Short mmCIF file of N, CA, C and O in Angstrom, two decimals:
data_model
loop_
_atom_site.label_atom_id
_atom_site.label_comp_id
_atom_site.label_asym_id
_atom_site.label_seq_id
_atom_site.Cartn_x
_atom_site.Cartn_y
_atom_site.Cartn_z
N ILE W 1 45.75 43.72 16.66
CA ILE W 1 46.83 44.54 17.19
C ILE W 1 47.80 43.61 17.90
O ILE W 1 47.39 42.79 18.71
N ASN W 2 49.09 43.76 17.59
CA ASN W 2 50.08 42.89 18.23
C ASN W 2 50.54 43.46 19.56
O ASN W 2 50.13 44.56 19.95
N SER W 3 51.45 42.76 20.23
CA SER W 3 51.90 43.18 21.57
C SER W 3 52.70 44.47 21.55
O SER W 3 52.88 45.12 22.58
N LEU W 4 53.21 44.86 20.40
CA LEU W 4 53.96 46.11 20.30
C LEU W 4 53.06 47.29 19.95
O LEU W 4 53.52 48.42 19.80
N GLY W 5 51.78 47.01 19.79
CA GLY W 5 50.84 48.06 19.48
C GLY W 5 50.67 48.32 18.00
O GLY W 5 50.01 49.29 17.61
N ALA W 6 51.27 47.49 17.15
CA ALA W 6 51.13 47.69 15.72
C ALA W 6 49.70 47.40 15.30
O ALA W 6 49.05 46.49 15.81
N THR W 7 49.21 48.18 14.39
CA THR W 7 47.83 48.01 13.94
C THR W 7 47.71 47.17 12.68
O THR W 7 46.61 46.99 12.16
N ASN W 8 48.80 46.70 12.17
CA ASN W 8 48.73 45.82 11.00
C ASN W 8 48.20 44.46 11.46
O ASN W 8 48.73 43.88 12.40
N ALA W 9 47.20 44.00 10.82
CA ALA W 9 46.60 42.72 11.21
C ALA W 9 47.09 41.63 10.29
O ALA W 9 47.32 41.85 9.10
N GLY W 10 47.22 40.44 10.81
CA GLY W 10 47.57 39.27 10.01
C GLY W 10 46.36 38.36 9.90
O GLY W 10 45.60 38.20 10.86
N TYR W 11 46.16 37.80 8.75
CA TYR W 11 45.00 36.96 8.52
C TYR W 11 45.45 35.58 8.06
O TYR W 11 46.46 35.43 7.38
N SER W 12 44.65 34.58 8.40
CA SER W 12 44.94 33.22 7.91
C SER W 12 44.30 33.05 6.54
O SER W 12 43.68 33.97 6.00
N ASN W 13 44.44 31.85 5.99
CA ASN W 13 43.80 31.53 4.71
C ASN W 13 42.28 31.65 4.86
O ASN W 13 41.72 31.38 5.91
N GLU W 14 41.66 32.01 3.77
CA GLU W 14 40.21 32.13 3.76
C GLU W 14 39.58 30.74 3.64
O GLU W 14 40.01 29.93 2.81
N LEU W 15 38.56 30.45 4.45
CA LEU W 15 37.84 29.19 4.39
C LEU W 15 36.38 29.47 4.07
O LEU W 15 35.81 30.46 4.53
N THR W 16 35.79 28.59 3.29
CA THR W 16 34.38 28.71 2.93
C THR W 16 33.61 27.57 3.59
O THR W 16 34.09 26.44 3.62
N PHE W 17 32.44 27.84 4.09
CA PHE W 17 31.61 26.79 4.68
C PHE W 17 30.15 27.14 4.44
O PHE W 17 29.79 28.27 4.16
N LYS W 18 29.32 26.11 4.53
CA LYS W 18 27.88 26.29 4.40
C LYS W 18 27.21 25.74 5.65
O LYS W 18 27.63 24.72 6.18
N THR W 19 26.18 26.39 6.07
CA THR W 19 25.38 25.86 7.16
C THR W 19 24.30 24.97 6.57
O THR W 19 23.89 25.16 5.41
N LYS W 20 23.86 24.01 7.33
CA LYS W 20 22.81 23.12 6.85
C LYS W 20 21.45 23.80 6.94
O LYS W 20 21.14 24.46 7.93
N VAL W 21 20.68 23.62 5.90
CA VAL W 21 19.31 24.11 5.89
C VAL W 21 18.46 23.03 6.55
O VAL W 21 18.60 21.85 6.24
N PRO W 22 17.59 23.41 7.48
CA PRO W 22 16.73 22.40 8.09
C PRO W 22 15.92 21.67 7.02
O PRO W 22 15.41 22.29 6.08
N THR W 23 15.84 20.36 7.13
CA THR W 23 15.09 19.59 6.14
C THR W 23 13.81 19.05 6.75
O THR W 23 13.73 18.80 7.95
N THR W 24 12.83 18.87 5.89
CA THR W 24 11.58 18.22 6.29
C THR W 24 11.39 17.00 5.41
O THR W 24 11.79 16.97 4.25
N SER W 25 10.80 15.98 5.98
CA SER W 25 10.59 14.72 5.27
C SER W 25 9.26 14.75 4.52
O SER W 25 8.28 15.32 5.00
N PRO W 26 9.21 14.07 3.36
CA PRO W 26 7.91 13.92 2.71
C PRO W 26 7.04 12.97 3.52
O PRO W 26 7.56 12.17 4.29
N LYS W 27 5.76 13.10 3.38
CA LYS W 27 4.83 12.20 4.07
C LYS W 27 4.09 11.39 3.02
O LYS W 27 3.53 11.94 2.09
N ILE W 28 4.11 10.07 3.21
CA ILE W 28 3.52 9.16 2.23
C ILE W 28 2.74 8.07 2.94
O ILE W 28 3.14 7.61 4.01
N THR W 29 1.62 7.70 2.35
CA THR W 29 0.84 6.57 2.87
C THR W 29 0.64 5.55 1.76
O THR W 29 0.68 5.88 0.57
N THR W 30 0.43 4.33 2.17
CA THR W 30 0.13 3.24 1.23
C THR W 30 -1.36 2.98 1.32
O THR W 30 -1.89 2.75 2.40
N ILE W 31 -2.04 3.03 0.19
CA ILE W 31 -3.48 2.76 0.14
C ILE W 31 -3.65 1.25 -0.05
O ILE W 31 -2.86 0.61 -0.76
N ALA W 32 -4.67 0.67 0.58
CA ALA W 32 -4.91 -0.77 0.47
C ALA W 32 -5.02 -1.19 -1.00
O ALA W 32 -5.71 -0.53 -1.78
N PRO W 33 -4.34 -2.28 -1.39
CA PRO W 33 -4.42 -2.77 -2.78
C PRO W 33 -5.87 -3.07 -3.17
O PRO W 33 -6.70 -3.45 -2.34
N SER W 34 -6.17 -2.91 -4.45
CA SER W 34 -7.52 -3.18 -4.95
C SER W 34 -7.44 -3.96 -6.27
O SER W 34 -6.36 -4.19 -6.79
N ASN W 35 -8.58 -4.35 -6.78
CA ASN W 35 -8.68 -5.12 -8.03
C ASN W 35 -7.73 -6.31 -8.02
O ASN W 35 -7.01 -6.57 -8.99
N ILE W 36 -7.73 -7.05 -6.92
CA ILE W 36 -6.82 -8.18 -6.74
C ILE W 36 -7.33 -9.39 -7.52
O ILE W 36 -8.50 -9.76 -7.41
N THR W 37 -6.45 -9.97 -8.32
CA THR W 37 -6.78 -11.18 -9.08
C THR W 37 -5.76 -12.26 -8.72
O THR W 37 -5.00 -12.11 -7.78
N GLU W 38 -5.74 -13.33 -9.52
CA GLU W 38 -4.77 -14.41 -9.30
C GLU W 38 -3.34 -13.92 -9.48
O GLU W 38 -2.43 -14.38 -8.82
N THR W 39 -3.13 -12.98 -10.41
CA THR W 39 -1.75 -12.61 -10.77
C THR W 39 -1.50 -11.10 -10.81
O THR W 39 -0.44 -10.67 -11.25
N SER W 40 -2.45 -10.29 -10.36
CA SER W 40 -2.24 -8.84 -10.42
C SER W 40 -3.00 -8.12 -9.32
O SER W 40 -3.91 -8.68 -8.71
N ALA W 41 -2.63 -6.86 -9.11
CA ALA W 41 -3.33 -6.00 -8.15
C ALA W 41 -3.02 -4.55 -8.49
O ALA W 41 -1.96 -4.23 -9.01
N ARG W 42 -3.95 -3.69 -8.18
CA ARG W 42 -3.76 -2.25 -8.37
C ARG W 42 -3.21 -1.67 -7.07
O ARG W 42 -3.82 -1.83 -6.01
N LEU W 43 -2.07 -1.00 -7.15
CA LEU W 43 -1.42 -0.40 -5.99
C LEU W 43 -1.53 1.11 -6.06
O LEU W 43 -1.45 1.69 -7.15
N GLN W 44 -1.70 1.75 -4.90
CA GLN W 44 -1.77 3.21 -4.85
C GLN W 44 -1.00 3.73 -3.64
O GLN W 44 -1.04 3.13 -2.56
N GLY W 45 -0.30 4.84 -3.86
CA GLY W 45 0.37 5.55 -2.79
C GLY W 45 -0.16 6.97 -2.77
O GLY W 45 -0.56 7.51 -3.80
N ASN W 46 -0.14 7.59 -1.60
CA ASN W 46 -0.63 8.96 -1.47
C ASN W 46 0.47 9.81 -0.87
O ASN W 46 0.83 9.65 0.30
N LEU W 47 1.03 10.70 -1.66
CA LEU W 47 2.01 11.66 -1.18
C LEU W 47 1.24 12.86 -0.65
O LEU W 47 0.64 13.60 -1.42
N THR W 48 1.25 13.04 0.68
CA THR W 48 0.45 14.11 1.27
C THR W 48 1.26 15.38 1.54
O THR W 48 0.69 16.46 1.62
N GLU W 49 2.59 15.25 1.70
CA GLU W 49 3.48 16.41 1.86
C GLU W 49 4.77 16.14 1.12
O GLU W 49 5.32 15.04 1.19
N LEU W 50 5.27 17.17 0.41
CA LEU W 50 6.47 17.00 -0.41
C LEU W 50 7.77 16.89 0.38
O LEU W 50 8.65 16.14 0.00
N GLY W 51 7.94 17.64 1.42
CA GLY W 51 9.23 17.70 2.11
C GLY W 51 10.13 18.72 1.42
O GLY W 51 9.78 19.31 0.40
N SER W 52 11.33 18.92 1.96
CA SER W 52 12.20 19.99 1.46
C SER W 52 13.14 19.57 0.33
O SER W 52 13.66 20.40 -0.38
N SER W 53 13.39 18.28 0.16
CA SER W 53 14.26 17.83 -0.93
C SER W 53 13.40 17.29 -2.08
O SER W 53 12.45 16.54 -1.83
N PRO W 54 13.72 17.64 -3.31
CA PRO W 54 12.90 17.19 -4.44
C PRO W 54 12.83 15.65 -4.55
O PRO W 54 13.81 14.95 -4.32
N ILE W 55 11.65 15.15 -4.89
CA ILE W 55 11.45 13.72 -5.09
C ILE W 55 11.90 13.38 -6.50
O ILE W 55 11.48 14.02 -7.47
N ILE W 56 12.76 12.38 -6.61
CA ILE W 56 13.30 12.01 -7.92
C ILE W 56 12.89 10.61 -8.36
O ILE W 56 13.08 10.24 -9.51
N GLN W 57 12.34 9.81 -7.44
CA GLN W 57 11.90 8.45 -7.78
C GLN W 57 10.81 8.04 -6.80
O GLN W 57 10.82 8.44 -5.65
N TYR W 58 9.87 7.25 -7.29
CA TYR W 58 8.80 6.77 -6.42
C TYR W 58 8.26 5.47 -6.98
O TYR W 58 8.53 5.09 -8.11
N GLY W 59 7.49 4.77 -6.16
CA GLY W 59 6.92 3.50 -6.60
C GLY W 59 6.48 2.66 -5.42
O GLY W 59 6.09 3.18 -4.37
N PHE W 60 6.59 1.34 -5.60
CA PHE W 60 6.15 0.38 -4.59
C PHE W 60 7.21 -0.70 -4.44
O PHE W 60 7.83 -1.10 -5.42
N CYS W 61 7.40 -1.16 -3.22
CA CYS W 61 8.28 -2.30 -2.98
C CYS W 61 7.45 -3.39 -2.32
O CYS W 61 6.45 -3.11 -1.66
N TRP W 62 7.87 -4.64 -2.53
CA TRP W 62 7.09 -5.75 -1.98
C TRP W 62 7.98 -6.95 -1.70
O TRP W 62 9.08 -7.08 -2.22
N SER W 63 7.41 -7.84 -0.87
CA SER W 63 8.09 -9.08 -0.52
C SER W 63 7.04 -10.09 -0.10
O SER W 63 5.97 -9.73 0.37
N THR W 64 7.36 -11.36 -0.26
CA THR W 64 6.48 -12.42 0.24
C THR W 64 6.98 -12.92 1.60
O THR W 64 6.31 -13.71 2.23
N VAL W 65 8.13 -12.43 2.04
CA VAL W 65 8.76 -12.91 3.27
C VAL W 65 8.93 -11.80 4.30
O VAL W 65 8.64 -11.97 5.47
N ILE W 66 9.40 -10.64 3.86
CA ILE W 66 9.75 -9.54 4.76
C ILE W 66 8.52 -8.65 4.97
O ILE W 66 7.96 -8.13 4.01
N ALA W 67 8.12 -8.47 6.23
CA ALA W 67 6.90 -7.72 6.54
C ALA W 67 7.05 -6.22 6.30
O ALA W 67 6.05 -5.52 6.20
N GLU W 68 8.26 -5.70 6.24
CA GLU W 68 8.49 -4.29 5.93
C GLU W 68 9.50 -4.20 4.78
O GLU W 68 10.67 -3.92 4.99
N PRO W 69 9.04 -4.45 3.56
CA PRO W 69 9.97 -4.45 2.42
C PRO W 69 10.58 -3.07 2.18
O PRO W 69 10.00 -2.05 2.56
N THR W 70 11.76 -3.07 1.56
CA THR W 70 12.45 -1.83 1.21
C THR W 70 12.77 -1.86 -0.28
O THR W 70 12.50 -2.85 -0.97
N ILE W 71 13.42 -0.82 -0.76
CA ILE W 71 13.79 -0.78 -2.18
C ILE W 71 14.90 -1.78 -2.50
O ILE W 71 15.22 -1.97 -3.66
N ASP W 72 15.45 -2.45 -1.49
CA ASP W 72 16.40 -3.53 -1.74
C ASP W 72 15.68 -4.82 -2.11
O ASP W 72 16.30 -5.77 -2.57
N ASP W 73 14.36 -4.87 -1.90
CA ASP W 73 13.55 -6.02 -2.30
C ASP W 73 12.98 -5.73 -3.69
O ASP W 73 13.43 -4.83 -4.37
N SER W 74 11.98 -6.48 -4.09
CA SER W 74 11.35 -6.22 -5.39
C SER W 74 10.70 -4.85 -5.35
O SER W 74 10.14 -4.44 -4.32
N LYS W 75 10.75 -4.14 -6.49
CA LYS W 75 10.17 -2.79 -6.51
C LYS W 75 9.81 -2.36 -7.92
O LYS W 75 10.32 -2.90 -8.89
N THR W 76 8.90 -1.39 -7.97
CA THR W 76 8.63 -0.67 -9.21
C THR W 76 9.40 0.63 -9.12
O THR W 76 9.68 1.11 -8.03
N ILE W 77 9.74 1.18 -10.26
CA ILE W 77 10.47 2.45 -10.28
C ILE W 77 9.79 3.40 -11.25
O ILE W 77 9.65 3.09 -12.43
N ALA W 78 9.36 4.53 -10.72
CA ALA W 78 8.87 5.62 -11.57
C ALA W 78 9.83 6.77 -11.34
O ALA W 78 10.01 7.23 -10.22
N ARG W 79 10.50 7.19 -12.38
CA ARG W 79 11.47 8.29 -12.25
C ARG W 79 10.81 9.60 -12.64
O ARG W 79 9.95 9.64 -13.48
N GLY W 80 11.25 10.62 -12.00
CA GLY W 80 10.72 11.94 -12.28
C GLY W 80 10.20 12.58 -11.02
O GLY W 80 10.03 11.93 -9.99
N ALA W 81 9.96 13.83 -11.10
CA ALA W 81 9.55 14.59 -9.93
C ALA W 81 8.07 14.43 -9.66
O ALA W 81 7.26 14.33 -10.57
N LEU W 82 7.75 14.39 -8.39
CA LEU W 82 6.37 14.59 -7.95
C LEU W 82 6.37 16.01 -7.38
O LEU W 82 6.96 16.27 -6.34
N ALA W 83 5.78 16.92 -8.10
CA ALA W 83 5.89 18.34 -7.75
C ALA W 83 4.78 18.83 -6.83
O ALA W 83 4.81 19.96 -6.38
N SER W 84 3.81 17.98 -6.55
CA SER W 84 2.73 18.39 -5.66
C SER W 84 2.18 17.14 -4.97
O SER W 84 2.36 16.03 -5.46
N PRO W 85 1.54 17.33 -3.81
CA PRO W 85 0.91 16.16 -3.19
C PRO W 85 -0.08 15.52 -4.16
O PRO W 85 -0.83 16.21 -4.84
N GLN W 86 -0.03 14.19 -4.23
CA GLN W 86 -0.90 13.49 -5.18
C GLN W 86 -0.91 12.00 -4.92
O GLN W 86 -0.06 11.48 -4.22
N ILE W 87 -1.88 11.34 -5.53
CA ILE W 87 -1.96 9.88 -5.49
C ILE W 87 -1.28 9.35 -6.75
O ILE W 87 -1.50 9.87 -7.84
N PHE W 88 -0.44 8.32 -6.58
CA PHE W 88 0.17 7.66 -7.73
C PHE W 88 -0.17 6.19 -7.66
O PHE W 88 -0.47 5.65 -6.59
N GLU W 89 -0.19 5.52 -8.81
CA GLU W 89 -0.62 4.13 -8.83
C GLU W 89 0.17 3.30 -9.82
O GLU W 89 0.88 3.83 -10.68
N TYR W 90 0.01 1.99 -9.67
CA TYR W 90 0.73 1.04 -10.53
C TYR W 90 -0.07 -0.26 -10.56
O TYR W 90 -0.56 -0.72 -9.53
N LEU W 91 -0.20 -0.86 -11.75
CA LEU W 91 -0.82 -2.17 -11.87
C LEU W 91 0.30 -3.20 -11.80
O LEU W 91 1.10 -3.33 -12.73
N LEU W 92 0.38 -3.89 -10.68
CA LEU W 92 1.41 -4.89 -10.46
C LEU W 92 0.95 -6.22 -11.03
O LEU W 92 -0.10 -6.74 -10.65
N THR W 93 1.70 -6.76 -11.98
CA THR W 93 1.35 -8.02 -12.63
C THR W 93 2.44 -9.05 -12.40
O THR W 93 3.51 -8.74 -11.89
N GLY W 94 2.17 -10.29 -12.79
CA GLY W 94 3.17 -11.34 -12.64
C GLY W 94 3.22 -11.93 -11.24
O GLY W 94 4.20 -12.59 -10.89
N LEU W 95 2.18 -11.70 -10.45
CA LEU W 95 2.14 -12.25 -9.10
C LEU W 95 1.79 -13.73 -9.13
O LEU W 95 1.24 -14.23 -10.12
N THR W 96 2.05 -14.44 -8.05
CA THR W 96 1.75 -15.86 -7.95
C THR W 96 0.41 -16.03 -7.24
O THR W 96 0.18 -15.43 -6.19
N LYS W 97 -0.47 -16.85 -7.81
CA LYS W 97 -1.81 -17.01 -7.24
C LYS W 97 -1.74 -17.63 -5.85
O LYS W 97 -0.85 -18.42 -5.54
N GLY W 98 -2.67 -17.20 -5.00
CA GLY W 98 -2.76 -17.72 -3.64
C GLY W 98 -1.57 -17.38 -2.76
O GLY W 98 -1.23 -18.13 -1.86
N THR W 99 -0.93 -16.25 -3.00
CA THR W 99 0.28 -15.87 -2.26
C THR W 99 0.07 -14.58 -1.48
O THR W 99 -0.60 -13.67 -1.95
N ASN W 100 0.66 -14.52 -0.28
CA ASN W 100 0.59 -13.33 0.56
C ASN W 100 1.77 -12.42 0.23
O ASN W 100 2.92 -12.85 0.25
N TYR W 101 1.49 -11.15 -0.07
CA TYR W 101 2.52 -10.16 -0.36
C TYR W 101 2.43 -9.02 0.65
O TYR W 101 1.34 -8.65 1.09
N TYR W 102 3.58 -8.47 0.99
CA TYR W 102 3.66 -7.26 1.81
C TYR W 102 4.07 -6.12 0.87
O TYR W 102 5.07 -6.23 0.17
N ILE W 103 3.29 -5.05 0.86
CA ILE W 103 3.45 -3.96 -0.11
C ILE W 103 3.64 -2.64 0.64
O ILE W 103 2.94 -2.39 1.62
N ARG W 104 4.56 -1.78 0.14
CA ARG W 104 4.72 -0.42 0.68
C ARG W 104 4.99 0.56 -0.44
O ARG W 104 5.77 0.26 -1.36
N ALA W 105 4.38 1.73 -0.36
CA ALA W 105 4.71 2.83 -1.28
C ALA W 105 5.99 3.48 -0.77
O ALA W 105 6.28 3.45 0.43
N TYR W 106 6.78 4.05 -1.69
CA TYR W 106 8.00 4.75 -1.28
C TYR W 106 8.25 5.95 -2.18
O TYR W 106 7.74 6.02 -3.30
N VAL W 107 9.04 6.89 -1.67
CA VAL W 107 9.57 8.00 -2.47
C VAL W 107 11.04 8.16 -2.09
O VAL W 107 11.43 7.97 -0.94
N SER W 108 11.88 8.46 -3.09
CA SER W 108 13.30 8.74 -2.86
C SER W 108 13.56 10.19 -3.26
O SER W 108 13.03 10.67 -4.26
N THR W 109 14.39 10.88 -2.48
CA THR W 109 14.63 12.30 -2.69
C THR W 109 16.04 12.56 -3.23
O THR W 109 16.91 11.68 -3.17
N LEU W 110 16.23 13.76 -3.71
CA LEU W 110 17.51 14.17 -4.27
C LEU W 110 18.64 14.07 -3.25
O LEU W 110 19.78 13.80 -3.61
N ASP W 111 18.33 14.23 -1.98
CA ASP W 111 19.38 14.12 -0.95
C ASP W 111 19.65 12.66 -0.55
O ASP W 111 20.26 12.39 0.48
N ARG W 112 19.21 11.74 -1.38
CA ARG W 112 19.50 10.29 -1.27
C ARG W 112 18.86 9.61 -0.06
O ARG W 112 19.41 8.67 0.49
N ASN W 113 17.71 10.08 0.33
CA ASN W 113 16.94 9.43 1.39
C ASN W 113 15.70 8.79 0.77
O ASN W 113 15.17 9.29 -0.22
N THR W 114 15.24 7.70 1.37
CA THR W 114 14.02 7.02 0.92
C THR W 114 13.04 6.98 2.08
O THR W 114 13.42 6.67 3.22
N TYR W 115 11.80 7.27 1.79
CA TYR W 115 10.74 7.30 2.80
C TYR W 115 9.64 6.33 2.36
O TYR W 115 9.35 6.21 1.18
N TYR W 116 9.03 5.66 3.35
CA TYR W 116 8.06 4.60 3.08
C TYR W 116 6.72 4.89 3.73
O TYR W 116 6.64 5.47 4.81
N GLY W 117 5.66 4.41 3.06
CA GLY W 117 4.34 4.37 3.68
C GLY W 117 4.25 3.11 4.52
O GLY W 117 5.18 2.29 4.55
N GLU W 118 3.15 2.93 5.20
CA GLU W 118 2.97 1.75 6.01
C GLU W 118 2.76 0.52 5.13
O GLU W 118 2.35 0.63 3.97
N THR W 119 3.01 -0.66 5.67
CA THR W 119 2.88 -1.91 4.93
C THR W 119 1.40 -2.32 4.85
O THR W 119 0.68 -2.22 5.84
N LYS W 120 1.00 -2.76 3.68
CA LYS W 120 -0.33 -3.34 3.48
C LYS W 120 -0.14 -4.78 2.99
O LYS W 120 0.80 -5.07 2.26
N GLU W 121 -1.04 -5.66 3.41
CA GLU W 121 -0.97 -7.05 2.95
C GLU W 121 -1.89 -7.25 1.76
O GLU W 121 -2.95 -6.63 1.65
N LEU W 122 -1.47 -8.13 0.90
CA LEU W 122 -2.21 -8.46 -0.32
C LEU W 122 -2.12 -9.97 -0.49
O LEU W 122 -1.04 -10.54 -0.44
N ILE W 123 -3.26 -10.63 -0.64
CA ILE W 123 -3.28 -12.06 -0.91
C ILE W 123 -3.96 -12.25 -2.26
O ILE W 123 -5.12 -11.88 -2.44
N THR W 124 -3.22 -12.80 -3.21
CA THR W 124 -3.79 -13.03 -4.53
C THR W 124 -4.82 -14.15 -4.44
O THR W 124 -4.73 -15.02 -3.58
N THR W 125 -5.79 -14.12 -5.34
CA THR W 125 -6.87 -15.12 -5.31
C THR W 125 -6.40 -16.43 -5.94
O THR W 125 -5.38 -16.48 -6.63
N GLU W 126 -7.17 -17.46 -5.68
CA GLU W 126 -6.91 -18.76 -6.30
C GLU W 126 -8.14 -19.15 -7.11
O GLU W 126 -9.25 -18.84 -6.71
N PRO W 127 -7.94 -19.83 -8.23
CA PRO W 127 -9.11 -20.28 -8.97
C PRO W 127 -9.82 -21.37 -8.17
O PRO W 127 -9.21 -22.04 -7.35
N GLY W 128 -11.07 -21.49 -8.39
CA GLY W 128 -11.79 -22.54 -7.67
C GLY W 128 -13.26 -22.22 -7.61
O GLY W 128 -13.81 -21.57 -8.48
N LEU W 129 -13.86 -22.64 -6.54
CA LEU W 129 -15.28 -22.47 -6.32
C LEU W 129 -15.66 -21.00 -6.34
O LEU W 129 -15.12 -20.20 -5.61
N GLN W 130 -16.60 -20.64 -7.19
CA GLN W 130 -17.05 -19.27 -7.29
C GLN W 130 -18.41 -19.08 -6.60
O GLN W 130 -18.66 -18.05 -6.01
N VAL W 131 -19.29 -20.07 -6.73
CA VAL W 131 -20.63 -20.00 -6.14
C VAL W 131 -20.98 -21.37 -5.58
O VAL W 131 -20.66 -22.41 -6.17
N TYR W 132 -21.68 -21.41 -4.45
CA TYR W 132 -22.09 -22.67 -3.83
C TYR W 132 -23.59 -22.65 -3.62
O TYR W 132 -24.13 -21.74 -2.99
N TYR W 133 -24.28 -23.64 -4.18
CA TYR W 133 -25.71 -23.82 -3.97
C TYR W 133 -25.91 -25.17 -3.30
O TYR W 133 -25.65 -26.21 -3.89
N PRO W 134 -26.37 -25.17 -2.08
CA PRO W 134 -26.56 -26.46 -1.39
C PRO W 134 -27.73 -27.24 -1.97
O PRO W 134 -28.72 -26.66 -2.43
N PHE W 135 -27.63 -28.57 -1.97
CA PHE W 135 -28.70 -29.45 -2.43
C PHE W 135 -29.50 -29.86 -1.20
O PHE W 135 -28.96 -30.43 -0.25
N ASN W 136 -30.82 -29.56 -1.21
CA ASN W 136 -31.62 -29.84 -0.03
C ASN W 136 -32.42 -31.15 -0.14
O ASN W 136 -33.33 -31.39 0.61
N SER W 137 -32.10 -31.97 -1.09
CA SER W 137 -32.62 -33.33 -1.30
C SER W 137 -34.05 -33.39 -1.80
O SER W 137 -34.60 -34.47 -1.90
N ASN W 138 -34.71 -32.31 -2.11
CA ASN W 138 -36.09 -32.42 -2.63
C ASN W 138 -36.24 -31.86 -4.04
O ASN W 138 -37.32 -31.74 -4.53
N PHE W 139 -35.15 -31.54 -4.68
CA PHE W 139 -35.12 -31.07 -6.08
C PHE W 139 -35.96 -29.83 -6.33
O PHE W 139 -36.41 -29.60 -7.44
N ILE W 140 -36.25 -29.05 -5.36
CA ILE W 140 -37.02 -27.84 -5.53
C ILE W 140 -36.04 -26.68 -5.60
O ILE W 140 -35.19 -26.51 -4.75
N ASP W 141 -36.19 -25.87 -6.68
CA ASP W 141 -35.36 -24.68 -6.80
C ASP W 141 -35.71 -23.68 -5.73
O ASP W 141 -36.88 -23.47 -5.42
N MET W 142 -34.71 -23.03 -5.21
CA MET W 142 -34.96 -22.01 -4.20
C MET W 142 -35.17 -20.67 -4.84
O MET W 142 -34.59 -20.16 -5.64
#
């Protein structure tokens, strides 16, 4: 109503807006590497909660220098959705023998965020002595 008492209303241009939906983060852990050899290791990640944005990529990142590697470092890439909590794995090959690696599982979501599990250390084996039998100087088998 204007100052003269007219009941005709004036309106501005129509604007559209969206409110943000609260988001939840996925929860992921890195399982300790296993089956470690001179040049390979089995890696596993455990996605325990999905979060609110769909997962579109997942895998492992690693470094020999950086204690908390990210997807900007070396990484594996598995594309596709993880539609339920689950364990995923990868056989990482081409490693250097006798080297310390820092490994983390990760998931990336449709809203362009990346989430990481905790860092696990992996030291590849070196060839060499496999068994040691001491010589006790009397030539008697033990």
